[in-house]
Tab-separated table of C-alpha atoms and ligand atoms in Angstrom:
chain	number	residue	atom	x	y	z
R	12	UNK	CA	-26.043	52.755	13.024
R	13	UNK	CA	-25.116	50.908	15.853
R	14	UNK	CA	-25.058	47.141	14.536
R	15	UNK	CA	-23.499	44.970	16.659
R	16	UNK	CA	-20.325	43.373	16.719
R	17	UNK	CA	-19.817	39.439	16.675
R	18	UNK	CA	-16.578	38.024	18.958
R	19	UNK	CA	-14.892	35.118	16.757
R	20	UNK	CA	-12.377	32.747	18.109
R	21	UNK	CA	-10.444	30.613	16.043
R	22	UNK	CA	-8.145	27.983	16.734
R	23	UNK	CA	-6.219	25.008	14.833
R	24	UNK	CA	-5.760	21.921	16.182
R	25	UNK	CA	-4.572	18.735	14.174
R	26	UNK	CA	-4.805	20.483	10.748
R	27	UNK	CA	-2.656	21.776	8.082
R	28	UNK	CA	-4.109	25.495	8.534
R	29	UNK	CA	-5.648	25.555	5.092
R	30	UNK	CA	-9.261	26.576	6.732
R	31	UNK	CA	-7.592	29.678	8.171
R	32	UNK	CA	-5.870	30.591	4.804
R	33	UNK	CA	-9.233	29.871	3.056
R	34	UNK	CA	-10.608	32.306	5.669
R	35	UNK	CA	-8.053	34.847	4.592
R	36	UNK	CA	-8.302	34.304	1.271
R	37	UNK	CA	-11.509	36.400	1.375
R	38	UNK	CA	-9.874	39.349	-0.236
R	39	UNK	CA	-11.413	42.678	-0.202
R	40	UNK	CA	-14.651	41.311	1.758
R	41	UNK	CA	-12.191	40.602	4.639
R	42	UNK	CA	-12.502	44.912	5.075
R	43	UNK	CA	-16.238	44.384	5.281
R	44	UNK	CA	-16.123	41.134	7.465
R	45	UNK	CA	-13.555	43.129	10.009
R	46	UNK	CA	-16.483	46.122	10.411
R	47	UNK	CA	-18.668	43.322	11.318
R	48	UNK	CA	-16.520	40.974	13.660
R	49	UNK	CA	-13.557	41.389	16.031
R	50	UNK	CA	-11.860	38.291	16.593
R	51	UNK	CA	-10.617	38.016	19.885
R	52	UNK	CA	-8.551	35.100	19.949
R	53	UNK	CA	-6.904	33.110	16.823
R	54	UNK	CA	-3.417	32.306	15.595
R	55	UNK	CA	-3.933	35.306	13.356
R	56	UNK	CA	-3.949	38.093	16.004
R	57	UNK	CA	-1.754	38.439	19.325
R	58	UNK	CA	-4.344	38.063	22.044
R	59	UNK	CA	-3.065	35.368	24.308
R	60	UNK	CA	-6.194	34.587	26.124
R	61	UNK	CA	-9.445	33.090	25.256
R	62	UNK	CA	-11.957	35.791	26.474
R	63	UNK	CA	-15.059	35.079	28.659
R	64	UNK	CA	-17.845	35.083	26.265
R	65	UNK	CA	-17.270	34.692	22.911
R	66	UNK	CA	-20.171	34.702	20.246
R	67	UNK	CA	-18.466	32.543	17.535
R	68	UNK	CA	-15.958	29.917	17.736
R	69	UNK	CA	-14.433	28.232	14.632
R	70	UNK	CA	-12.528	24.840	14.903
R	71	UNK	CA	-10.037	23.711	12.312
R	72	UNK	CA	-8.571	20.347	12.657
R	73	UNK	CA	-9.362	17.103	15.003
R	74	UNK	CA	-8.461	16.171	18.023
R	75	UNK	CA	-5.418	13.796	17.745
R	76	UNK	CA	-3.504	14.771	21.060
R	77	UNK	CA	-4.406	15.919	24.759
R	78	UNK	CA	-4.216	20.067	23.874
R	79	UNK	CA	-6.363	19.371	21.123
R	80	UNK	CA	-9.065	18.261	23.344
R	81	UNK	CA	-8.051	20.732	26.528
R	82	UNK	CA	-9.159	23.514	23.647
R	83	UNK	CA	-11.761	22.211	22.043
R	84	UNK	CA	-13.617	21.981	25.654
R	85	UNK	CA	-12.540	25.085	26.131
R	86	UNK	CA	-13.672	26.569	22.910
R	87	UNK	CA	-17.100	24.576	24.006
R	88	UNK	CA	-16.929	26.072	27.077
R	89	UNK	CA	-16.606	29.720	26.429
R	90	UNK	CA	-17.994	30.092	22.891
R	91	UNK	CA	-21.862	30.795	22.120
R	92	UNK	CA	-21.567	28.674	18.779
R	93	UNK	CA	-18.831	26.173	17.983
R	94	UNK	CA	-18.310	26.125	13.901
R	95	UNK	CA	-15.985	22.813	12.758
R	96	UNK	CA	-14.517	24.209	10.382
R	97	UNK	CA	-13.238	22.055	7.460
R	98	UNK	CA	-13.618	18.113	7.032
R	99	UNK	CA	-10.706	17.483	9.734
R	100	UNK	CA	-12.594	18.493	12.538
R	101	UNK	CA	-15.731	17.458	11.104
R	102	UNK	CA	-15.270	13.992	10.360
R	103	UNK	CA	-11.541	13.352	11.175
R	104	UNK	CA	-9.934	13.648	7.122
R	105	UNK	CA	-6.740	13.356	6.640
R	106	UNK	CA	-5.277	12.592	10.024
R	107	UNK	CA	-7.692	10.618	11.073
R	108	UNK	CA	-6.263	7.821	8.220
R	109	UNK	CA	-3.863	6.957	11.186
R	110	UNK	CA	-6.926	5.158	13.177
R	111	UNK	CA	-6.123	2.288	10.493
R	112	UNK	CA	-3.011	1.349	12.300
R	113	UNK	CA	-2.245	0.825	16.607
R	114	UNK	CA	-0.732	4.444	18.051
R	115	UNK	CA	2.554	2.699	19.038
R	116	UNK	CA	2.832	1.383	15.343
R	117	UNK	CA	2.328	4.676	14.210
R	118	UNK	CA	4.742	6.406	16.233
R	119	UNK	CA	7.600	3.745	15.114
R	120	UNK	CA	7.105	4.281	11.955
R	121	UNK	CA	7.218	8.051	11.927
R	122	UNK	CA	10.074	8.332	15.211
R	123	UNK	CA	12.369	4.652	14.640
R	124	UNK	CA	11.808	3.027	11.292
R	125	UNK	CA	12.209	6.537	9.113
R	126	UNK	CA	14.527	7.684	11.083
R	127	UNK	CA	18.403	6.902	10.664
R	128	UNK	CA	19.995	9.410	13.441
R	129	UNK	CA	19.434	9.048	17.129
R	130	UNK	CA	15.680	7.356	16.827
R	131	UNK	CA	13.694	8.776	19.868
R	132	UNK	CA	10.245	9.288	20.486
R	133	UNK	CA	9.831	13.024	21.450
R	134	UNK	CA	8.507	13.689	25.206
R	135	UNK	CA	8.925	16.560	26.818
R	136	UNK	CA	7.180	19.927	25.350
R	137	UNK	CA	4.858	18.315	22.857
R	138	UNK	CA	1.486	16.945	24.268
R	139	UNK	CA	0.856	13.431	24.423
R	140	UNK	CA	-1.049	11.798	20.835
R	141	UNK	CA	-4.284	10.093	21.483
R	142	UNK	CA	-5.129	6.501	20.861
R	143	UNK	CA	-7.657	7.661	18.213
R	144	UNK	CA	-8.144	10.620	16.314
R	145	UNK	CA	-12.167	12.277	16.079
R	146	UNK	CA	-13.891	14.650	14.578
R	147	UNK	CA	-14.753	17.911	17.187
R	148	UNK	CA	-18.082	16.434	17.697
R	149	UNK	CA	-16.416	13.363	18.712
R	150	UNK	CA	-15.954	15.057	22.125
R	151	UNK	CA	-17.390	18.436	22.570
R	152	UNK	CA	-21.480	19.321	21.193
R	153	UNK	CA	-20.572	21.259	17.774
R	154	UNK	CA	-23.039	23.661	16.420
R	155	UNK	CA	-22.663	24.499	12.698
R	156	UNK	CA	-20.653	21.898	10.508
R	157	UNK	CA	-18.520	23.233	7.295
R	158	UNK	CA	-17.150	20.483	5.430
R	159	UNK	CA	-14.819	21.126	2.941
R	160	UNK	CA	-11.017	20.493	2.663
R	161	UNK	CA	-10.720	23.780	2.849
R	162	UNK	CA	-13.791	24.891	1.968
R	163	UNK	CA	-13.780	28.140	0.351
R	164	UNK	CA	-13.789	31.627	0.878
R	165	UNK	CA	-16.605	31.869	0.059
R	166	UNK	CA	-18.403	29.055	1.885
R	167	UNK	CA	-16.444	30.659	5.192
R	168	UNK	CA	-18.285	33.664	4.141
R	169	UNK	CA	-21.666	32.357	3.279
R	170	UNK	CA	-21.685	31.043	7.007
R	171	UNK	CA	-19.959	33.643	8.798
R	172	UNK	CA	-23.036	36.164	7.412
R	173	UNK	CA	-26.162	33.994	8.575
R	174	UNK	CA	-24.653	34.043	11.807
R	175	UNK	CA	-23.786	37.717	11.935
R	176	UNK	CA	-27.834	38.299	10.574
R	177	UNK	CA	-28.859	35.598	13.059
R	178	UNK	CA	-30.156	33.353	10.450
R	179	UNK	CA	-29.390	29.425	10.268
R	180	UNK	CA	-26.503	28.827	8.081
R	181	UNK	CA	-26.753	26.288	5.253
R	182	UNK	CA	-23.828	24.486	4.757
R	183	UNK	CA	-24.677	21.940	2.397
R	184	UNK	CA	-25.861	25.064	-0.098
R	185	UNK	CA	-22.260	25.916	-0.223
R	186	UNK	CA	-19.253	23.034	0.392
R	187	UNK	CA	-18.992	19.655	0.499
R	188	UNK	CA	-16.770	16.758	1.973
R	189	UNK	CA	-13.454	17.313	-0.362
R	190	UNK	CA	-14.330	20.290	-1.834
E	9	UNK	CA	-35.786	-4.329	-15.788
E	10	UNK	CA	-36.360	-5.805	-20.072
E	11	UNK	CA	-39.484	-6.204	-20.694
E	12	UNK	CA	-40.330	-9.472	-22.278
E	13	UNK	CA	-40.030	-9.914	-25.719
E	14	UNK	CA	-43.622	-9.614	-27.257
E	15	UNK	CA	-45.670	-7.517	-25.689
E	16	UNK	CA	-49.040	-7.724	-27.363
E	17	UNK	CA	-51.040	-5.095	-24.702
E	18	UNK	CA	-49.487	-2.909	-22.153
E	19	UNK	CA	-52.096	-0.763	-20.232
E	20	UNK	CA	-51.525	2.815	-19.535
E	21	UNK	CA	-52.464	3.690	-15.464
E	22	UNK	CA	-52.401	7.319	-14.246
E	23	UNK	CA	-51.234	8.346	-10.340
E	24	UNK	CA	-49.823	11.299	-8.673
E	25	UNK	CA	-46.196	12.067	-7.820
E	26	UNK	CA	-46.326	14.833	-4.972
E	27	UNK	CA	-48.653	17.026	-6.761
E	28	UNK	CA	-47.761	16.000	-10.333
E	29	UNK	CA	-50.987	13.608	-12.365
E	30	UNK	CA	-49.329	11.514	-14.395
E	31	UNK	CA	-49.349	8.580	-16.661
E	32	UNK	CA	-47.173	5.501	-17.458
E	33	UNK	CA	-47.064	2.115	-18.913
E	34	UNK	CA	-47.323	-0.355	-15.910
E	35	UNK	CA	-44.454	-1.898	-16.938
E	36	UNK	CA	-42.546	0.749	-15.585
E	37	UNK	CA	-41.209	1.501	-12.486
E	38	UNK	CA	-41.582	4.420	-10.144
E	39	UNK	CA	-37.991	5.596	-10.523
E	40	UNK	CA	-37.719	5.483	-14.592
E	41	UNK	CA	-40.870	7.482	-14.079
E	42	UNK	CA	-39.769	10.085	-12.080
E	43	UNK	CA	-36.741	10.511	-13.805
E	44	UNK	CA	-38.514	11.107	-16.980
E	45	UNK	CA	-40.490	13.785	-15.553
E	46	UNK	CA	-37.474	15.083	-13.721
E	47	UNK	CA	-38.783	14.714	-9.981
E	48	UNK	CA	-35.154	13.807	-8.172
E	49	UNK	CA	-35.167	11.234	-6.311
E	50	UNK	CA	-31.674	9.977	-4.741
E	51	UNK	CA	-29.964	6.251	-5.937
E	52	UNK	CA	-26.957	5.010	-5.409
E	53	UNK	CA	-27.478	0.939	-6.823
E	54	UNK	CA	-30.203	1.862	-9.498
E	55	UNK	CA	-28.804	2.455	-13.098
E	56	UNK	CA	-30.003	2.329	-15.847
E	57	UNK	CA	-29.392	-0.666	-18.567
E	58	UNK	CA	-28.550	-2.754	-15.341
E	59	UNK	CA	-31.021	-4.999	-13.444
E	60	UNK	CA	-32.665	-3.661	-10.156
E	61	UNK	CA	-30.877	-4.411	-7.119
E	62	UNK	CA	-32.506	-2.305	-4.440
E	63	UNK	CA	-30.027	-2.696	-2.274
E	64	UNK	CA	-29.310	0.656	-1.232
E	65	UNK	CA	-32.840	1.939	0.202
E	66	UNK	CA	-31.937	5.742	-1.043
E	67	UNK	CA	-34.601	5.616	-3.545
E	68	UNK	CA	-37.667	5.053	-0.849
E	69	UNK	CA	-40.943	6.986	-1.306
E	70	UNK	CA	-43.786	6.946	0.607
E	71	UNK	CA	-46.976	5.742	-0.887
E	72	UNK	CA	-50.447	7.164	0.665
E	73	UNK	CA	-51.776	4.640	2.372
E	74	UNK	CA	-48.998	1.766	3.234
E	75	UNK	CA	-47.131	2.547	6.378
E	76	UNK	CA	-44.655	0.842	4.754
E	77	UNK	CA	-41.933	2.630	2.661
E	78	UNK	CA	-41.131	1.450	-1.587
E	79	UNK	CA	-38.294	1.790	-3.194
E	80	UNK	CA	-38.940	3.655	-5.895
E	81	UNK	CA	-36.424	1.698	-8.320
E	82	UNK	CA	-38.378	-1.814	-7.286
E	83	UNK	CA	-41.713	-0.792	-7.251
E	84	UNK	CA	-44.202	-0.469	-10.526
E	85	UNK	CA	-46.558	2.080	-10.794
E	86	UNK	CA	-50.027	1.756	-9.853
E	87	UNK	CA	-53.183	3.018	-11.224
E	88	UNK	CA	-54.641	5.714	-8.840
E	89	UNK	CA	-51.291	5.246	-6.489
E	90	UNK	CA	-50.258	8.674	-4.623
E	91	UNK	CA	-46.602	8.686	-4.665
E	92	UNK	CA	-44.670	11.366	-2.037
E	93	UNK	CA	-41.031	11.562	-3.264
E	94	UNK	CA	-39.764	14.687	-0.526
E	95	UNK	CA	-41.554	14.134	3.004
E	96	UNK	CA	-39.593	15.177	6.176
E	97	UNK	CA	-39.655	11.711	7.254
E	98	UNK	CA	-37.506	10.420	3.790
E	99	UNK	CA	-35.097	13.322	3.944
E	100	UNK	CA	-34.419	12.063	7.551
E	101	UNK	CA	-33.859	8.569	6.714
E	102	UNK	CA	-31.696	9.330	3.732
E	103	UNK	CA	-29.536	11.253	5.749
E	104	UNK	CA	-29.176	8.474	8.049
E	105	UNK	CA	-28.606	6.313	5.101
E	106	UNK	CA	-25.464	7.994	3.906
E	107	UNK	CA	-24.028	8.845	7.183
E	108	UNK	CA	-23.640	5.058	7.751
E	109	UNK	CA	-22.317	4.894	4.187
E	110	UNK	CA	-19.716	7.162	5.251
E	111	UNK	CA	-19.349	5.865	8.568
E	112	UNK	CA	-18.818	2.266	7.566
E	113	UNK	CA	-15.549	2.342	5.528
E	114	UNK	CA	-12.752	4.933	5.219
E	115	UNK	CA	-14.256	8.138	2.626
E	116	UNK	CA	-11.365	10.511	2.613
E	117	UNK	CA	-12.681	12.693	-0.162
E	118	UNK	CA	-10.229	15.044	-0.356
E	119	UNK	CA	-7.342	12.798	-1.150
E	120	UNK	CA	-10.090	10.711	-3.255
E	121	UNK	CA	-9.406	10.639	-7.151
E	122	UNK	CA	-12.785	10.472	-7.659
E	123	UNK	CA	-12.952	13.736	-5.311
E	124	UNK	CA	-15.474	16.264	-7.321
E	125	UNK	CA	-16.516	13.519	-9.469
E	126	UNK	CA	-18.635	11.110	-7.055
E	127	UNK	CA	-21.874	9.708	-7.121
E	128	UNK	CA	-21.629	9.456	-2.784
E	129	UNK	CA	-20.286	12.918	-2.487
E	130	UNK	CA	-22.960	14.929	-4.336
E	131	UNK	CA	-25.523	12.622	-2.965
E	132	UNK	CA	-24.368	13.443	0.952
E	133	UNK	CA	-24.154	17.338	0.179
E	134	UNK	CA	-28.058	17.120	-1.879
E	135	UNK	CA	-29.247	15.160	0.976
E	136	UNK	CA	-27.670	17.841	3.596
E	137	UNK	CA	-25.264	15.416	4.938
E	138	UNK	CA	-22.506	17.909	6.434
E	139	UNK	CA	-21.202	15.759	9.243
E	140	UNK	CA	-21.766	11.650	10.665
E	141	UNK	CA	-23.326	11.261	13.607
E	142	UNK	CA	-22.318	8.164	14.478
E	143	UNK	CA	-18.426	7.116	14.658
E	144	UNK	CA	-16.479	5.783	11.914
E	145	UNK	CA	-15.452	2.522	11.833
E	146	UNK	CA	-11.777	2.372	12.229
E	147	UNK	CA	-11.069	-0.656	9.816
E	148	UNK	CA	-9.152	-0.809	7.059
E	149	UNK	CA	-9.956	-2.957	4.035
E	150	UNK	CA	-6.726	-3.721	1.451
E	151	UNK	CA	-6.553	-2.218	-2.136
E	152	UNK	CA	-6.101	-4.344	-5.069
E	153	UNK	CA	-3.866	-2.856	-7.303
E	154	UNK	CA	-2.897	-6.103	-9.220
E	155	UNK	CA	-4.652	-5.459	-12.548
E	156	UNK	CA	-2.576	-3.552	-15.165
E	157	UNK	CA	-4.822	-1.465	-15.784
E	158	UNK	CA	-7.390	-1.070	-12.702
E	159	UNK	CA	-7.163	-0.671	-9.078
E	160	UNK	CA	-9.853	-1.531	-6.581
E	161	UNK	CA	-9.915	0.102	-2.925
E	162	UNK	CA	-12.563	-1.517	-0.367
E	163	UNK	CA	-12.568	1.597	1.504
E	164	UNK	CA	-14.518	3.251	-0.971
E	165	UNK	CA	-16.628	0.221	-1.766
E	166	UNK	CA	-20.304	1.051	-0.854
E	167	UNK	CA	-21.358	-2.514	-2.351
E	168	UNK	CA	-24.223	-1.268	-4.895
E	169	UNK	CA	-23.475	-4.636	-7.114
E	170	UNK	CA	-23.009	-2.228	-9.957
E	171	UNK	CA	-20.106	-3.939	-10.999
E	172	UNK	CA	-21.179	-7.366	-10.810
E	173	UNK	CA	-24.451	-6.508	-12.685
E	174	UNK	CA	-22.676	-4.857	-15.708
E	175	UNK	CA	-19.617	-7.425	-15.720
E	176	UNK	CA	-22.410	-10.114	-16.141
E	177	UNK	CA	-25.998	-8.406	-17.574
E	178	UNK	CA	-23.417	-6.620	-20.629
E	179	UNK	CA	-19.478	-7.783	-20.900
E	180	UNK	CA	-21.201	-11.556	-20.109
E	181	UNK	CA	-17.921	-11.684	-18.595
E	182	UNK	CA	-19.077	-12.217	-14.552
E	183	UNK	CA	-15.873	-11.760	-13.433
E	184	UNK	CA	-17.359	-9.673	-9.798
E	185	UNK	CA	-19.102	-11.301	-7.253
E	186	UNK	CA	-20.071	-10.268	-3.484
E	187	UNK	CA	-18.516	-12.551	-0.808
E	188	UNK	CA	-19.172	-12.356	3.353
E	189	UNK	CA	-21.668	-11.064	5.487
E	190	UNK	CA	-22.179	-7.509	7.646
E	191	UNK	CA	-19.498	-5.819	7.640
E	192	UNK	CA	-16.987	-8.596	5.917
E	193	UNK	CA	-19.266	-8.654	2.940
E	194	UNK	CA	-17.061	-7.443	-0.025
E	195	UNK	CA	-16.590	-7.551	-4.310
E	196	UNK	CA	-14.237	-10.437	-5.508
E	197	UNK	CA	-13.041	-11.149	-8.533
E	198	UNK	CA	-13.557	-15.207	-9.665
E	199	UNK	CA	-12.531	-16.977	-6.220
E	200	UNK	CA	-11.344	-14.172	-4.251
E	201	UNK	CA	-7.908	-13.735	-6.583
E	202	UNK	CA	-6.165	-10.714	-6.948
E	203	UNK	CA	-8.025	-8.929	-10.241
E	204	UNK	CA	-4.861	-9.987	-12.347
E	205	UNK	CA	-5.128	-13.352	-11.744
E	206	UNK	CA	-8.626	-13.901	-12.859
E	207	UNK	CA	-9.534	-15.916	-16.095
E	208	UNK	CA	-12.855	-14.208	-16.803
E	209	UNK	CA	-11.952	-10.615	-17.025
E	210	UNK	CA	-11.788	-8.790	-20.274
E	211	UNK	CA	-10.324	-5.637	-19.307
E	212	UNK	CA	-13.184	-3.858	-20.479
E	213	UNK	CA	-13.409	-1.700	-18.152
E	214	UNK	CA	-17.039	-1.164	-17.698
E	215	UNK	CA	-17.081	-2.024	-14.030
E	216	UNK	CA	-14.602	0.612	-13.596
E	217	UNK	CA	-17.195	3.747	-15.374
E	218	UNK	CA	-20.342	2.129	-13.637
E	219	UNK	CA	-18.604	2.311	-10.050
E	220	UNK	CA	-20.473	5.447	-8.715
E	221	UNK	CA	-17.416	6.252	-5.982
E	222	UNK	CA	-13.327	5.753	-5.941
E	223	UNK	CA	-14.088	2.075	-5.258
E	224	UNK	CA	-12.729	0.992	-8.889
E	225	UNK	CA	-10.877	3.369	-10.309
E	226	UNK	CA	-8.195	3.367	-13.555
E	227	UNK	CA	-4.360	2.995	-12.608
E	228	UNK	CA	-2.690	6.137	-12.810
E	229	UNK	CA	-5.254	8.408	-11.822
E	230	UNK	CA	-4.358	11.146	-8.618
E	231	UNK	CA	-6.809	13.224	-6.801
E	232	UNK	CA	-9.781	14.306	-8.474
E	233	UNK	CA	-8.498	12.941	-11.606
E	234	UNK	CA	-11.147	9.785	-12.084
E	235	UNK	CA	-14.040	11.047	-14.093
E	236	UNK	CA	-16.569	8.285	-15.392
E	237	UNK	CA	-18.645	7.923	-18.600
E	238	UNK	CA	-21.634	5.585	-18.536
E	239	UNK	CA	-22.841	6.907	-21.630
E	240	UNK	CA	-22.142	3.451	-23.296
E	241	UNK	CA	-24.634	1.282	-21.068
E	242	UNK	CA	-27.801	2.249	-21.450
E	243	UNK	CA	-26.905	1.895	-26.021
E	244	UNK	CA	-25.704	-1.445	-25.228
E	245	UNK	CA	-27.914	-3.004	-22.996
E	246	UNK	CA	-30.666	-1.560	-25.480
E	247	UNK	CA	-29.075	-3.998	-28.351
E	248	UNK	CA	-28.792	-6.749	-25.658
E	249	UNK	CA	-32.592	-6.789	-25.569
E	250	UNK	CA	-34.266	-9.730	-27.475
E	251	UNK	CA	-35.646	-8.349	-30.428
D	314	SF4	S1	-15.534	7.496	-3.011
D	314	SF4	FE1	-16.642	9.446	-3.067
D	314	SF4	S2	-17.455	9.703	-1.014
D	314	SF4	FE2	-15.835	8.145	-0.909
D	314	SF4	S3	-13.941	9.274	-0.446
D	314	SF4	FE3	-14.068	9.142	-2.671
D	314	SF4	S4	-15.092	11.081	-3.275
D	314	SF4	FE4	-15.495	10.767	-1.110
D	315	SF4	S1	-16.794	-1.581	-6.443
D	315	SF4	FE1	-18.034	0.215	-7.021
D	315	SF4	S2	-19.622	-0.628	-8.376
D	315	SF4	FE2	-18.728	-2.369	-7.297
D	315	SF4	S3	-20.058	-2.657	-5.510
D	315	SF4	FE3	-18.352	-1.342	-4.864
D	315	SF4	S4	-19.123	0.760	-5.135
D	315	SF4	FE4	-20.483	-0.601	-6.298
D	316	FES	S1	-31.749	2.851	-6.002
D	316	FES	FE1	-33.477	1.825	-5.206
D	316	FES	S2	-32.632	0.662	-3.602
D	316	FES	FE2	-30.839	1.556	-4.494
């Protein structure tokens, strides 16, 4: 009777958090997934602290600023497998379009040019945006890729039970980049 | 690839495809034979009613015998040739092969309009491609959005010739060309003018259904919305044929 239970982690970095709503968006399987899994650490629950050992860490987003990368190591660090979840964090998407143009161009148009009241660039209490933006595996060793923008429930799903049955998951079988 | 006009004798040779014995006219060409019979093999610059290119090296196969690789789309068949379409060693190289497709301009298929619809897409999730391995390149190429009708993004370009083949081998209108080298190399229309400007095109429209990404795409069109129809070219390049 005694199955046993898989840690999760799950964490968003420069993403829109459509991954994690995809993940929610599981519906009644998310009773069956929660008899399976505890997750330990995610925006989604109140734990505050990234345990020890964790079996299963999932990745939205890419690293565009210095937190981003100070968790993704970390994730690295104390997580068994690393999942990138979604095509942000597994080839840079979206906010990786910015690598088209110089940082300090970027951050005039978005904090001077479009701005007509006190133009500033912010400083204090937001981390500091890196020269480029990349993919996890840009930085840290990433185990399992799941493309997909998000990708679906059910993809999450497909993935999240070869792990749990220690099996190889297929993501290719299931999502693609865009889907 | 017409055959010529008269053909008094064509001999019929026999082979194997993996584990497949079969027969063709030795006119033809590995890939037309494969897709008869329905063995997939991945293309990106083949089509059919156009010339062959072989540009794009998805279509290699290994042939028993020749260290050396064939692309399937160039090569006629042999009698007694032993044709392997699915070896570890292929599926490792086409993966490679789209991962620099990816990798060299800026694929951003979820805000693609030809997102769901994409010869490049389906190809990299067939061919297991869930992630590059090697970093993007972080250039931009411009869009040209000067035709009335058409727009044309580099970033999506992955420079099959398509295009140019079916603007010349069926409008007769050879409006596309390919100018540059490496990584400048890109489509033009006449000399390098912006698509409105140029004399030759018809506004036909073919280029835009035989591009096999969001490279050419119709004005107009948002995310996912570009679907293609190329059921027009292989009718039409059948009545180009000298009869
Ligand atoms: S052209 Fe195809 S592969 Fe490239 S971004 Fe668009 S959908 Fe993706
Ligand atoms: S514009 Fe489209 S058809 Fe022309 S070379 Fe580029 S990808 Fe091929
Ligand atoms: S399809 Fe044969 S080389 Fe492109």
């Amino acid at each position: 009777m005694n199955t046993p239970r898989l840690t999760v982690a799950t964490a968003w970095l420069d993403g829109c958090s459509g991954c994690h709503m995809s993940l929610l968006d599981m519906d009644q399987r998310l009773i069956e997934l929660s008899e399976r899994i505890d997750i330990v650490y995610s925006p989604l629950v109140d734990a505050k602290a990234l345990p020890e050992r964790v079996d299963v860490g999932l990745l939205e987003g890419s690293i565009s600023n210095a937190d981003d990368l100070a968790l993704a190591r970390r994730f690295r660090e104390h997580c068994r497998v690393l999942v990138s979840l979604g095509d942000c964090a597994v080839n840079g998407n979206v906010p990786a379009m910015r690598n088209h143009f110089p940082l300090e161009q970027v951050l005039a148009r978005a904090y001077r040019e479009n701005v007509t009241l006190q133009p500033q660039l912010p400083e204090r209490g937001v981390p500091a945006l890196r020269q480029r933006v990349v993919p996890i595996h840009g930085e840290v060793a990433v185990d399992v890729f799941v493309p997909g923008c998000p990708p679906s429930a059910e993809a999450i799903w497909q993935v999240l039970t070869a792990l749990l049955e220690g099996r190889d998951p297929d993501p290719s079988a299931v999502t693609r980049f865009g889907a | 690839m017409p055959g010529p006009a008269s053909q008094p004798k064509v001999r019929v040779v026999t082979f194997r495809v993996d584990d497949q014995d079969l027969s063709a006219r030795e006119d033809e060409t590995l890939i037309e034979v494969c897709r008869e019979h329905r063995i997939p093999i991945p293309s990106l610059c083949y089509l059919e009613g156009l010339s062959v290119w072989g540009g794009c090296r998805l279509c290699m196969v290994e042939i028993v015998g020749q260290p050396r690789l064939a692309a399937a789309c160039s090569t006629r068949v042999i009698e007694g040739m032993e044709v392997r379409t699915d070896t570890e060693r292929l599926r490792r190289y086409r993966r490679i092969l789209v991962e620099l497709l990816f990798a060299e301009r800026a694929h951003v298929c979820s805000v693609c309009v030809s997102n769901g619809h994409c010869e490049l897409q389906t190809l990299a999730q067939r061919c297991g491609v869930d992630h590059m391995r090697m970093p993007r390149r972080p250039v931009s190429y411009p869009v040209d959005s000067s035709h009335e009708m058409f727009r044309l993004d580099h970033d999506r370009c992955i420079l099959c010739t398509r295009c140019v083949r079916v603007c010349d081998e069926i409008e007769g209108a050879h409006t596309w060309d390919v100018m540059g080298r490496g990584s400048d190399c890109r489509v033009i229309t006449d000399m390098a003018q912006p698509w409105a400007e140029s004399e030759t095109c018809t506004s036909c429209g073919k280029c835009v259904q035989v591009c096999p990404t969001g490279a050419l795409v119709k004005q107009g069109t948002s995310v996912g919305e570009m679907v293609k129809d190329q059921h027009f070219l292989p009718i039409l390049a059948r009545r180009r044929q000298p009869r």
